[in-house]
CSV table of N, CA, C and O in Angstrom, one decimal:
chain,number,residue,atom,x,y,z
A,27,UNK,N,-32.7,-24.6,14.0
A,27,UNK,CA,-32.0,-23.3,14.2
A,27,UNK,C,-30.5,-23.6,14.1
A,27,UNK,O,-29.9,-24.5,14.7
A,28,UNK,N,-29.9,-22.8,13.2
A,28,UNK,CA,-28.4,-23.0,13.0
A,28,UNK,C,-27.6,-22.3,14.1
A,28,UNK,O,-28.1,-21.2,14.6
A,29,UNK,N,-26.5,-22.8,14.4
A,29,UNK,CA,-25.7,-22.1,15.4
A,29,UNK,C,-25.1,-20.8,14.9
A,29,UNK,O,-24.9,-20.6,13.8
A,30,UNK,N,-24.8,-20.0,15.9
A,30,UNK,CA,-24.2,-18.7,15.6
A,30,UNK,C,-22.7,-18.9,15.5
A,30,UNK,O,-22.2,-19.6,16.4
A,31,UNK,N,-22.0,-18.3,14.6
A,31,UNK,CA,-20.6,-18.4,14.5
A,31,UNK,C,-20.0,-17.1,15.0
A,31,UNK,O,-20.4,-16.0,14.5
A,32,UNK,N,-19.2,-17.2,16.0
A,32,UNK,CA,-18.6,-16.0,16.6
A,32,UNK,C,-17.1,-16.2,16.7
A,32,UNK,O,-16.7,-17.3,17.1
A,33,UNK,N,-16.3,-15.2,16.4
A,33,UNK,CA,-14.9,-15.3,16.6
A,33,UNK,C,-14.4,-14.0,17.1
A,33,UNK,O,-14.7,-12.9,16.6
A,34,UNK,N,-13.7,-14.1,18.2
A,34,UNK,CA,-13.0,-12.9,18.8
A,34,UNK,C,-11.7,-12.8,18.1
A,34,UNK,O,-10.9,-13.7,18.0
A,35,UNK,N,-11.4,-11.6,17.6
A,35,UNK,CA,-10.1,-11.3,16.9
A,35,UNK,C,-9.5,-10.0,17.3
A,35,UNK,O,-10.1,-9.2,18.0
A,36,UNK,N,-8.4,-9.8,16.8
A,36,UNK,CA,-7.7,-8.5,16.9
A,36,UNK,C,-7.5,-7.9,15.6
A,36,UNK,O,-7.2,-8.5,14.6
A,37,UNK,N,-7.8,-6.6,15.5
A,37,UNK,CA,-7.5,-5.8,14.3
A,37,UNK,C,-6.6,-4.7,14.7
A,37,UNK,O,-6.4,-4.4,15.9
A,38,UNK,N,-6.0,-4.0,13.8
A,38,UNK,CA,-5.2,-2.9,14.1
A,38,UNK,C,-5.9,-1.7,13.5
A,38,UNK,O,-6.3,-1.6,12.4
A,39,UNK,N,-6.2,-0.7,14.4
A,39,UNK,CA,-6.8,0.6,14.0
A,39,UNK,C,-5.7,1.4,13.4
A,39,UNK,O,-4.7,1.7,14.0
A,40,UNK,N,-5.9,1.8,12.1
A,40,UNK,CA,-4.9,2.6,11.4
A,40,UNK,C,-5.3,4.1,11.5
A,40,UNK,O,-6.4,4.4,11.3
A,41,UNK,N,-4.3,4.9,11.9
A,41,UNK,CA,-4.6,6.3,12.1
A,41,UNK,C,-3.7,7.1,11.2
A,41,UNK,O,-2.8,6.5,10.6
A,42,UNK,N,-3.9,8.4,11.2
A,42,UNK,CA,-3.0,9.2,10.3
A,42,UNK,C,-1.7,9.5,11.0
A,42,UNK,O,-0.8,10.1,10.4
A,43,UNK,N,-1.5,9.1,12.2
A,43,UNK,CA,-0.2,9.2,12.9
A,43,UNK,C,0.7,8.1,12.6
A,43,UNK,O,0.3,7.1,11.9
A,44,UNK,N,1.9,8.1,13.2
A,44,UNK,CA,2.8,7.0,12.9
A,44,UNK,C,2.5,5.7,13.5
A,44,UNK,O,3.1,4.6,13.2
A,45,UNK,N,1.6,5.6,14.5
A,45,UNK,CA,1.4,4.4,15.3
A,45,UNK,C,0.0,3.9,14.9
A,45,UNK,O,-1.0,4.6,14.7
A,46,UNK,N,-0.1,2.6,15.0
A,46,UNK,CA,-1.4,1.9,14.9
A,46,UNK,C,-1.6,1.3,16.3
A,46,UNK,O,-0.7,1.2,17.1
A,47,UNK,N,-2.8,0.9,16.6
A,47,UNK,CA,-3.1,0.2,17.9
A,47,UNK,C,-4.0,-1.0,17.7
A,47,UNK,O,-4.9,-0.9,16.9
A,48,UNK,N,-3.7,-2.1,18.4
A,48,UNK,CA,-4.5,-3.2,18.3
A,48,UNK,C,-5.8,-3.0,19.0
A,48,UNK,O,-5.8,-2.3,20.1
A,49,UNK,N,-6.9,-3.5,18.5
A,49,UNK,CA,-8.2,-3.4,19.1
A,49,UNK,C,-8.9,-4.7,19.0
A,49,UNK,O,-8.8,-5.4,18.0
A,50,UNK,N,-9.7,-5.1,20.0
A,50,UNK,CA,-10.5,-6.3,20.0
A,50,UNK,C,-11.7,-6.1,19.1
A,50,UNK,O,-12.4,-5.0,19.2
A,51,UNK,N,-12.0,-7.1,18.3
A,51,UNK,CA,-13.2,-7.0,17.5
A,51,UNK,C,-13.9,-8.4,17.6
A,51,UNK,O,-13.3,-9.4,17.9
A,52,UNK,N,-15.2,-8.4,17.3
A,52,UNK,CA,-15.9,-9.6,17.3
A,52,UNK,C,-16.5,-9.8,15.9
A,52,UNK,O,-17.2,-8.9,15.4
A,53,UNK,N,-16.2,-11.0,15.3
A,53,UNK,CA,-16.8,-11.3,14.0
A,53,UNK,C,-18.0,-12.2,14.3
A,53,UNK,O,-17.9,-13.2,15.1
A,54,UNK,N,-19.2,-12.0,13.7
A,54,UNK,CA,-20.4,-12.7,14.1
A,54,UNK,C,-21.2,-13.0,12.8
A,54,UNK,O,-21.3,-12.2,11.9
A,55,UNK,N,-21.7,-14.2,12.8
A,55,UNK,CA,-22.6,-14.7,11.7
A,55,UNK,C,-23.7,-15.5,12.3
A,55,UNK,O,-23.5,-16.4,13.1
A,56,UNK,N,-25.0,-15.2,11.9
A,56,UNK,CA,-26.1,-15.9,12.3
A,56,UNK,C,-27.0,-16.2,11.1
A,56,UNK,O,-27.7,-15.2,10.6
A,57,UNK,N,-27.0,-17.4,10.6
A,57,UNK,CA,-27.7,-17.7,9.3
A,57,UNK,C,-29.2,-17.5,9.5
A,57,UNK,O,-30.0,-17.2,8.6
A,58,UNK,N,-29.7,-17.7,10.8
A,58,UNK,CA,-31.1,-17.5,11.0
A,58,UNK,C,-31.5,-16.0,10.9
A,58,UNK,O,-32.7,-15.7,10.6
A,59,UNK,N,-30.6,-15.1,11.2
A,59,UNK,CA,-30.9,-13.7,11.1
A,59,UNK,C,-30.8,-13.3,9.7
A,59,UNK,O,-31.8,-12.7,9.2
A,60,UNK,N,-29.8,-13.5,9.0
A,60,UNK,CA,-29.7,-13.2,7.5
A,60,UNK,C,-28.5,-14.0,7.0
A,60,UNK,O,-27.3,-13.7,7.4
A,61,UNK,N,-28.7,-15.0,6.2
A,61,UNK,CA,-27.6,-15.9,5.7
A,61,UNK,C,-26.6,-15.2,4.8
A,61,UNK,O,-25.5,-15.8,4.6
A,62,UNK,N,-26.8,-14.0,4.4
A,62,UNK,CA,-25.9,-13.3,3.5
A,62,UNK,C,-25.0,-12.3,4.3
A,62,UNK,O,-24.2,-11.7,3.7
A,63,UNK,N,-25.2,-12.1,5.6
A,63,UNK,CA,-24.7,-11.0,6.3
A,63,UNK,C,-23.7,-11.5,7.4
A,63,UNK,O,-24.0,-12.5,8.1
A,64,UNK,N,-22.6,-10.8,7.6
A,64,UNK,CA,-21.7,-11.0,8.7
A,64,UNK,C,-21.7,-9.7,9.5
A,64,UNK,O,-22.0,-8.6,8.9
A,65,UNK,N,-21.3,-9.7,10.7
A,65,UNK,CA,-21.2,-8.5,11.5
A,65,UNK,C,-19.8,-8.4,12.1
A,65,UNK,O,-19.2,-9.4,12.5
A,66,UNK,N,-19.3,-7.2,12.1
A,66,UNK,CA,-18.0,-6.8,12.8
A,66,UNK,C,-18.4,-5.9,13.9
A,66,UNK,O,-18.9,-4.8,13.6
A,67,UNK,N,-18.2,-6.3,15.2
A,67,UNK,CA,-18.5,-5.4,16.3
A,67,UNK,C,-17.2,-4.8,16.7
A,67,UNK,O,-16.2,-5.5,17.0
A,68,UNK,N,-17.2,-3.5,16.8
A,68,UNK,CA,-16.0,-2.8,17.1
A,68,UNK,C,-15.9,-2.3,18.5
A,68,UNK,O,-17.0,-2.3,19.2
A,69,UNK,N,-14.8,-1.9,19.0
A,69,UNK,CA,-14.8,-1.3,20.4
A,69,UNK,C,-15.8,-0.2,20.5
A,69,UNK,O,-16.0,0.6,19.6
A,70,UNK,N,-16.4,-0.1,21.7
A,70,UNK,CA,-17.4,0.9,21.9
A,70,UNK,C,-18.8,0.4,21.5
A,70,UNK,O,-19.8,1.2,21.7
A,71,UNK,N,-18.9,-0.8,21.0
A,71,UNK,CA,-20.2,-1.3,20.7
A,71,UNK,C,-20.7,-1.1,19.3
A,71,UNK,O,-21.8,-1.6,18.9
A,72,UNK,N,-20.0,-0.4,18.4
A,72,UNK,CA,-20.5,-0.2,17.0
A,72,UNK,C,-20.5,-1.5,16.3
A,72,UNK,O,-19.5,-2.3,16.4
A,73,UNK,N,-21.6,-1.8,15.6
A,73,UNK,CA,-21.7,-3.1,15.0
A,73,UNK,C,-22.0,-2.8,13.5
A,73,UNK,O,-23.0,-2.2,13.1
A,74,UNK,N,-21.1,-3.3,12.6
A,74,UNK,CA,-21.2,-3.1,11.2
A,74,UNK,C,-21.7,-4.4,10.5
A,74,UNK,O,-21.0,-5.4,10.7
A,75,UNK,N,-22.8,-4.3,9.8
A,75,UNK,CA,-23.3,-5.5,9.0
A,75,UNK,C,-22.9,-5.3,7.6
A,75,UNK,O,-22.9,-4.2,7.0
A,76,UNK,N,-22.4,-6.4,7.0
A,76,UNK,CA,-22.0,-6.4,5.6
A,76,UNK,C,-22.1,-7.8,5.0
A,76,UNK,O,-22.2,-8.8,5.7
A,77,UNK,N,-22.2,-7.8,3.7
A,77,UNK,CA,-22.4,-9.1,3.0
A,77,UNK,C,-21.1,-10.0,3.2
A,77,UNK,O,-20.0,-9.5,3.1
A,78,UNK,N,-21.4,-11.3,3.4
A,78,UNK,CA,-20.2,-12.2,3.5
A,78,UNK,C,-19.4,-12.1,2.2
A,78,UNK,O,-18.2,-12.2,2.3
A,79,UNK,N,-20.1,-12.0,1.1
A,79,UNK,CA,-19.4,-12.0,-0.2
A,79,UNK,C,-18.4,-10.8,-0.3
A,79,UNK,O,-17.4,-10.8,-1.0
A,80,UNK,N,-18.8,-9.7,0.4
A,80,UNK,CA,-17.9,-8.5,0.4
A,80,UNK,C,-16.5,-8.8,1.0
A,80,UNK,O,-15.5,-8.5,0.4
A,81,UNK,N,-16.5,-9.5,2.1
A,81,UNK,CA,-15.3,-9.9,2.7
A,81,UNK,C,-14.6,-10.9,1.9
A,81,UNK,O,-13.3,-10.9,1.7
A,82,UNK,N,-15.3,-11.9,1.4
A,82,UNK,CA,-14.7,-13.0,0.6
A,82,UNK,C,-14.0,-12.4,-0.7
A,82,UNK,O,-12.9,-12.7,-1.0
A,83,UNK,N,-14.7,-11.5,-1.4
A,83,UNK,CA,-14.1,-10.9,-2.6
A,83,UNK,C,-12.9,-10.0,-2.2
A,83,UNK,O,-11.9,-9.9,-2.9
A,84,UNK,N,-13.0,-9.3,-1.1
A,84,UNK,CA,-12.0,-8.4,-0.6
A,84,UNK,C,-10.7,-9.1,-0.3
A,84,UNK,O,-9.6,-8.4,-0.2
A,85,UNK,N,-10.7,-10.4,0.0
A,85,UNK,CA,-9.5,-11.1,0.2
A,85,UNK,C,-8.7,-11.2,-1.0
A,85,UNK,O,-7.4,-11.4,-0.9
A,86,UNK,N,-9.3,-11.1,-2.2
A,86,UNK,CA,-8.6,-11.2,-3.5
A,86,UNK,C,-8.4,-9.9,-4.3
A,86,UNK,O,-7.4,-9.8,-5.0
A,87,UNK,N,-9.3,-9.0,-4.1
A,87,UNK,CA,-9.3,-7.8,-5.0
A,87,UNK,C,-10.0,-6.7,-4.2
A,87,UNK,O,-10.9,-6.9,-3.4
A,88,UNK,N,-9.7,-5.4,-4.5
A,88,UNK,CA,-10.4,-4.3,-3.8
A,88,UNK,C,-11.9,-4.3,-4.2
A,88,UNK,O,-12.2,-4.6,-5.4
A,89,UNK,N,-12.7,-4.0,-3.3
A,89,UNK,CA,-14.2,-4.0,-3.5
A,89,UNK,C,-14.8,-2.9,-2.6
A,89,UNK,O,-14.3,-2.7,-1.4
A,90,UNK,N,-15.8,-2.2,-3.1
A,90,UNK,CA,-16.5,-1.2,-2.3
A,90,UNK,C,-17.9,-1.4,-2.4
A,90,UNK,O,-18.5,-1.7,-3.5
A,91,UNK,N,-18.6,-1.4,-1.3
A,91,UNK,CA,-20.1,-1.5,-1.3
A,91,UNK,C,-20.6,-0.6,-0.2
A,91,UNK,O,-20.4,-0.8,0.9
A,92,UNK,N,-21.4,0.4,-0.6
A,92,UNK,CA,-22.0,1.3,0.3
A,92,UNK,C,-20.9,2.1,1.1
A,92,UNK,O,-20.0,2.7,0.5
A,93,UNK,N,-21.0,1.9,2.4
A,93,UNK,CA,-20.0,2.7,3.3
A,93,UNK,C,-18.8,1.9,3.7
A,93,UNK,O,-18.0,2.3,4.5
A,94,UNK,N,-18.6,0.7,3.0
A,94,UNK,CA,-17.5,-0.2,3.3
A,94,UNK,C,-16.6,-0.4,2.1
A,94,UNK,O,-17.1,-0.8,1.0
A,95,UNK,N,-15.3,-0.3,2.3
A,95,UNK,CA,-14.3,-0.7,1.3
A,95,UNK,C,-13.4,-1.8,1.9
A,95,UNK,O,-13.1,-1.7,3.1
A,96,UNK,N,-13.1,-2.8,1.1
A,96,UNK,CA,-12.2,-3.9,1.6
A,96,UNK,C,-11.2,-4.1,0.5
A,96,UNK,O,-11.5,-4.1,-0.7
A,97,UNK,N,-9.9,-4.3,0.9
A,97,UNK,CA,-8.9,-4.7,-0.1
A,97,UNK,C,-7.8,-5.5,0.6
A,97,UNK,O,-7.5,-5.2,1.8
A,98,UNK,N,-7.1,-6.3,-0.2
A,98,UNK,CA,-6.0,-7.1,0.4
A,98,UNK,C,-4.8,-6.1,0.5
A,98,UNK,O,-4.6,-5.2,-0.2
A,99,UNK,N,-4.0,-6.4,1.5
A,99,UNK,CA,-2.8,-5.6,1.8
A,99,UNK,C,-1.6,-6.6,1.9
A,99,UNK,O,-1.4,-7.2,3.0
A,100,UNK,N,-1.0,-6.9,0.8
A,100,UNK,CA,0.1,-7.9,0.8
A,100,UNK,C,-0.6,-9.3,0.9
A,100,UNK,O,-1.8,-9.5,0.6
A,101,UNK,N,0.1,-10.3,1.3
A,101,UNK,CA,-0.4,-11.7,1.3
A,101,UNK,C,-1.1,-12.0,2.7
A,101,UNK,O,-1.8,-13.0,2.7
A,102,UNK,N,-0.8,-11.3,3.7
A,102,UNK,CA,-1.3,-11.7,5.0
A,102,UNK,C,-2.2,-10.7,5.7
A,102,UNK,O,-2.7,-11.0,6.8
A,103,UNK,N,-2.5,-9.6,5.1
A,103,UNK,CA,-3.4,-8.6,5.7
A,103,UNK,C,-4.6,-8.2,4.8
A,103,UNK,O,-4.5,-8.3,3.6
A,104,UNK,N,-5.6,-7.7,5.4
A,104,UNK,CA,-6.8,-7.2,4.7
A,104,UNK,C,-7.2,-5.9,5.4
A,104,UNK,O,-7.2,-5.8,6.6
A,105,UNK,N,-7.5,-4.9,4.6
A,105,UNK,CA,-7.9,-3.6,5.1
A,105,UNK,C,-9.4,-3.5,5.0
A,105,UNK,O,-10.0,-3.8,3.9
A,106,UNK,N,-10.1,-3.0,6.0
A,106,UNK,CA,-11.5,-2.7,6.0
A,106,UNK,C,-11.7,-1.3,6.4
A,106,UNK,O,-11.2,-0.8,7.5
A,107,UNK,N,-12.3,-0.5,5.5
A,107,UNK,CA,-12.5,0.9,5.7
A,107,UNK,C,-14.0,1.2,5.8
A,107,UNK,O,-14.7,0.8,5.0
A,108,UNK,N,-14.3,1.8,7.0
A,108,UNK,CA,-15.7,2.1,7.3
A,108,UNK,C,-16.0,3.6,7.3
A,108,UNK,O,-15.4,4.3,8.1
A,109,UNK,N,-17.0,4.0,6.5
A,109,UNK,CA,-17.3,5.4,6.5
A,109,UNK,C,-18.6,5.6,7.2
A,109,UNK,O,-19.6,4.9,7.0
A,110,UNK,N,-18.7,6.7,8.1
A,110,UNK,CA,-19.9,7.0,8.8
A,110,UNK,C,-20.0,8.6,8.8
A,110,UNK,O,-19.1,9.3,8.4
A,111,UNK,N,-21.0,9.1,9.4
A,111,UNK,CA,-21.2,10.5,9.5
A,111,UNK,C,-20.1,11.1,10.4
A,111,UNK,O,-19.8,12.3,10.3
A,112,UNK,N,-19.5,10.3,11.3
A,112,UNK,CA,-18.5,10.7,12.2
A,112,UNK,C,-17.1,10.7,11.5
A,112,UNK,O,-16.1,11.2,12.1
A,113,UNK,N,-17.0,10.1,10.4
A,113,UNK,CA,-15.7,10.1,9.7
A,113,UNK,C,-15.4,8.7,9.2
A,113,UNK,O,-16.3,7.9,8.9
A,114,UNK,N,-14.1,8.4,9.1
A,114,UNK,CA,-13.6,7.1,8.5
A,114,UNK,C,-12.8,6.4,9.5
A,114,UNK,O,-12.0,7.0,10.2
A,115,UNK,N,-13.0,5.1,9.6
A,115,UNK,CA,-12.2,4.2,10.5
A,115,UNK,C,-11.6,3.2,9.6
A,115,UNK,O,-12.3,2.6,8.7
A,116,UNK,N,-10.3,2.9,9.7
A,116,UNK,CA,-9.6,1.9,8.9
A,116,UNK,C,-9.0,0.9,9.8
A,116,UNK,O,-8.3,1.2,10.8
A,117,UNK,N,-9.3,-0.4,9.5
A,117,UNK,CA,-8.8,-1.5,10.3
A,117,UNK,C,-8.0,-2.5,9.4
A,117,UNK,O,-8.4,-2.7,8.3
A,118,UNK,N,-7.0,-3.0,10.0
A,118,UNK,CA,-6.2,-4.0,9.3
A,118,UNK,C,-6.4,-5.4,10.0
A,118,UNK,O,-6.2,-5.5,11.3
A,119,UNK,N,-6.8,-6.4,9.3
A,119,UNK,CA,-7.0,-7.7,9.8
A,119,UNK,C,-6.0,-8.7,9.3
A,119,UNK,O,-5.5,-8.6,8.1
A,120,UNK,N,-5.7,-9.7,10.1
A,120,UNK,CA,-4.9,-10.9,9.5
A,120,UNK,C,-5.9,-11.7,8.6
A,120,UNK,O,-7.0,-12.0,9.0
A,121,UNK,N,-5.4,-11.9,7.4
A,121,UNK,CA,-6.3,-12.7,6.5
A,121,UNK,C,-6.6,-14.1,7.0
A,121,UNK,O,-7.7,-14.5,6.8
A,122,UNK,N,-5.7,-14.7,7.7
A,122,UNK,CA,-5.9,-16.0,8.2
A,122,UNK,C,-7.1,-16.1,9.1
A,122,UNK,O,-7.9,-17.0,9.1
A,123,UNK,N,-7.3,-15.0,10.0
A,123,UNK,CA,-8.4,-15.0,10.9
A,123,UNK,C,-9.7,-14.9,10.1
A,123,UNK,O,-10.7,-15.6,10.4
A,124,UNK,N,-9.8,-14.0,9.1
A,124,UNK,CA,-11.0,-13.9,8.3
A,124,UNK,C,-11.3,-15.1,7.4
A,124,UNK,O,-12.5,-15.5,7.3
A,125,UNK,N,-10.3,-15.8,6.9
A,125,UNK,CA,-10.5,-17.0,6.1
A,125,UNK,C,-11.1,-18.1,7.0
A,125,UNK,O,-12.0,-18.8,6.6
A,126,UNK,N,-10.6,-18.2,8.2
A,126,UNK,CA,-11.1,-19.2,9.2
A,126,UNK,C,-12.6,-18.9,9.5
A,126,UNK,O,-13.4,-19.8,9.5
A,127,UNK,N,-12.8,-17.6,9.8
A,127,UNK,CA,-14.2,-17.2,10.1
A,127,UNK,C,-15.2,-17.5,9.0
A,127,UNK,O,-16.2,-18.1,9.1
A,128,UNK,N,-14.8,-17.0,7.8
A,128,UNK,CA,-15.6,-17.2,6.6
A,128,UNK,C,-15.9,-18.7,6.3
A,128,UNK,O,-16.9,-19.1,5.9
A,129,UNK,N,-14.9,-19.5,6.5
A,129,UNK,CA,-15.0,-21.0,6.3
A,129,UNK,C,-16.1,-21.5,7.2
A,129,UNK,O,-16.9,-22.4,6.8
A,130,UNK,N,-16.0,-21.1,8.5
A,130,UNK,CA,-17.0,-21.5,9.4
A,130,UNK,C,-18.4,-21.1,9.1
A,130,UNK,O,-19.4,-21.8,9.3
A,131,UNK,N,-18.5,-19.8,8.5
A,131,UNK,CA,-19.9,-19.4,8.1
A,131,UNK,C,-20.4,-20.1,6.9
A,131,UNK,O,-21.6,-20.4,6.8
A,132,UNK,N,-19.6,-20.5,6.0
A,132,UNK,CA,-20.0,-21.3,4.8
A,132,UNK,C,-20.6,-22.6,5.3
A,132,UNK,O,-21.5,-23.1,4.7
A,133,UNK,N,-20.1,-23.2,6.4
A,133,UNK,CA,-20.6,-24.4,6.9
A,133,UNK,C,-22.0,-24.3,7.5
A,133,UNK,O,-22.8,-25.2,7.6
A,134,UNK,N,-22.4,-23.0,7.8
A,134,UNK,CA,-23.8,-22.8,8.4
A,134,UNK,C,-24.7,-22.2,7.4
A,134,UNK,O,-25.9,-22.1,7.6
A,135,UNK,N,-24.2,-21.6,6.3
A,135,UNK,CA,-25.1,-20.9,5.3
A,135,UNK,C,-25.9,-21.8,4.5
A,135,UNK,O,-25.5,-22.8,4.0
A,136,UNK,N,-27.2,-21.5,4.3
A,136,UNK,CA,-28.1,-22.3,3.4
A,136,UNK,C,-27.6,-22.0,2.0
A,136,UNK,O,-27.0,-21.0,1.7
A,137,UNK,N,-27.9,-23.0,1.1
A,137,UNK,CA,-27.4,-22.9,-0.3
A,137,UNK,C,-28.1,-21.7,-1.0
A,137,UNK,O,-27.5,-21.2,-2.0
A,138,UNK,N,-29.2,-21.2,-0.5
A,138,UNK,CA,-30.0,-20.2,-1.2
A,138,UNK,C,-29.5,-18.8,-0.9
A,138,UNK,O,-30.0,-17.8,-1.4
A,139,UNK,N,-28.4,-18.7,-0.1
A,139,UNK,CA,-28.0,-17.3,0.3
A,139,UNK,C,-27.4,-16.6,-0.9
A,139,UNK,O,-26.6,-17.1,-1.7
A,140,UNK,N,-27.9,-15.4,-1.1
A,140,UNK,CA,-27.5,-14.5,-2.2
A,140,UNK,C,-26.7,-13.3,-1.7
A,140,UNK,O,-26.9,-13.0,-0.5
A,141,UNK,N,-25.9,-12.7,-2.5
A,141,UNK,CA,-25.2,-11.5,-2.1
A,141,UNK,C,-26.1,-10.4,-1.5
A,141,UNK,O,-27.2,-10.2,-2.0
A,142,UNK,N,-25.6,-9.7,-0.5
A,142,UNK,CA,-26.4,-8.6,0.1
A,142,UNK,C,-26.1,-7.3,-0.7
A,142,UNK,O,-25.0,-7.1,-1.2
A,143,UNK,N,-27.1,-6.5,-0.8
A,143,UNK,CA,-27.0,-5.3,-1.6
A,143,UNK,C,-26.0,-4.3,-1.1
A,143,UNK,O,-25.1,-3.9,-1.8
A,144,UNK,N,-26.1,-3.8,0.1
A,144,UNK,CA,-25.2,-2.7,0.6
A,144,UNK,C,-24.8,-3.1,2.0
A,144,UNK,O,-25.5,-3.6,2.8
A,145,UNK,N,-23.5,-2.7,2.2
A,145,UNK,CA,-23.0,-2.8,3.6
A,145,UNK,C,-23.6,-1.6,4.4
A,145,UNK,O,-23.9,-0.6,3.9
A,146,UNK,N,-23.8,-1.9,5.7
A,146,UNK,CA,-24.4,-0.8,6.5
A,146,UNK,C,-24.0,-1.0,7.9
A,146,UNK,O,-23.8,-2.1,8.4
A,147,UNK,N,-24.0,0.1,8.7
A,147,UNK,CA,-23.8,-0.1,10.1
A,147,UNK,C,-25.1,-0.6,10.7
A,147,UNK,O,-26.2,-0.3,10.3
A,148,UNK,N,-24.9,-1.5,11.6
A,148,UNK,CA,-26.1,-2.1,12.3
A,148,UNK,C,-26.2,-1.3,13.6
A,148,UNK,O,-25.8,-0.1,13.7
A,149,UNK,N,-26.7,-1.9,14.6
A,149,UNK,CA,-27.0,-1.2,15.9
A,149,UNK,C,-25.7,-0.7,16.5
A,149,UNK,O,-24.7,-1.3,16.4
A,150,UNK,N,-25.8,0.5,17.0
A,150,UNK,CA,-24.7,1.1,17.8
A,150,UNK,C,-23.7,1.9,16.9
A,150,UNK,O,-22.8,2.5,17.4
A,151,UNK,N,-23.9,1.8,15.6
A,151,UNK,CA,-22.9,2.6,14.7
A,151,UNK,C,-23.7,3.7,14.1
A,151,UNK,O,-24.8,3.7,13.8
A,152,UNK,N,-23.0,4.8,13.9
A,152,UNK,CA,-23.6,5.9,13.2
A,152,UNK,C,-24.0,5.6,11.8
A,152,UNK,O,-23.4,4.7,11.2
A,153,UNK,N,-24.9,6.3,11.2
A,153,UNK,CA,-25.3,6.0,9.8
A,153,UNK,C,-24.2,6.4,8.9
A,153,UNK,O,-23.5,7.4,9.2
A,154,UNK,N,-24.0,5.7,7.8
A,154,UNK,CA,-23.0,6.0,6.8
A,154,UNK,C,-23.3,7.4,6.2
A,154,UNK,O,-24.4,7.7,6.0
A,155,UNK,N,-22.2,8.1,5.9
A,155,UNK,CA,-22.4,9.4,5.2
A,155,UNK,C,-22.7,9.1,3.8
A,155,UNK,O,-22.3,8.1,3.2
A,156,UNK,N,-23.4,10.0,3.2
A,156,UNK,CA,-23.7,9.9,1.7
A,156,UNK,C,-22.9,11.0,1.0
A,156,UNK,O,-22.8,12.1,1.5
A,157,UNK,N,-22.4,10.6,-0.1
A,157,UNK,CA,-21.6,11.6,-0.8
A,157,UNK,C,-20.6,11.2,-1.7
A,157,UNK,O,-20.0,10.5,-2.0
């Protein structure tokens, strides 16, 4: 059984107002569960599952898969946009935090891990909107 990789981090919730606010998030990876998937647990318990490759590619170039869009913002930040039936949430992460987390997941991932098809909310998150 491979160990679970967890990292507690801070992200900034981006709103349409002039202020952003820091929020605690948990980054989680369990190769035994699905070696292609990472989880981002948001305040309130919403858990979003997405392909590791989505975050890795998003560090370099904008990418969208299903209900999740990821893109770099300057040299030090990454934006993660999550779409659900309740609306859109936009979070800004420090790239260094995600690079460290993804490096730790690569150490646990089996060589046969392939990219995941679609990003999706996992337990506790509303279903993504279609449209």
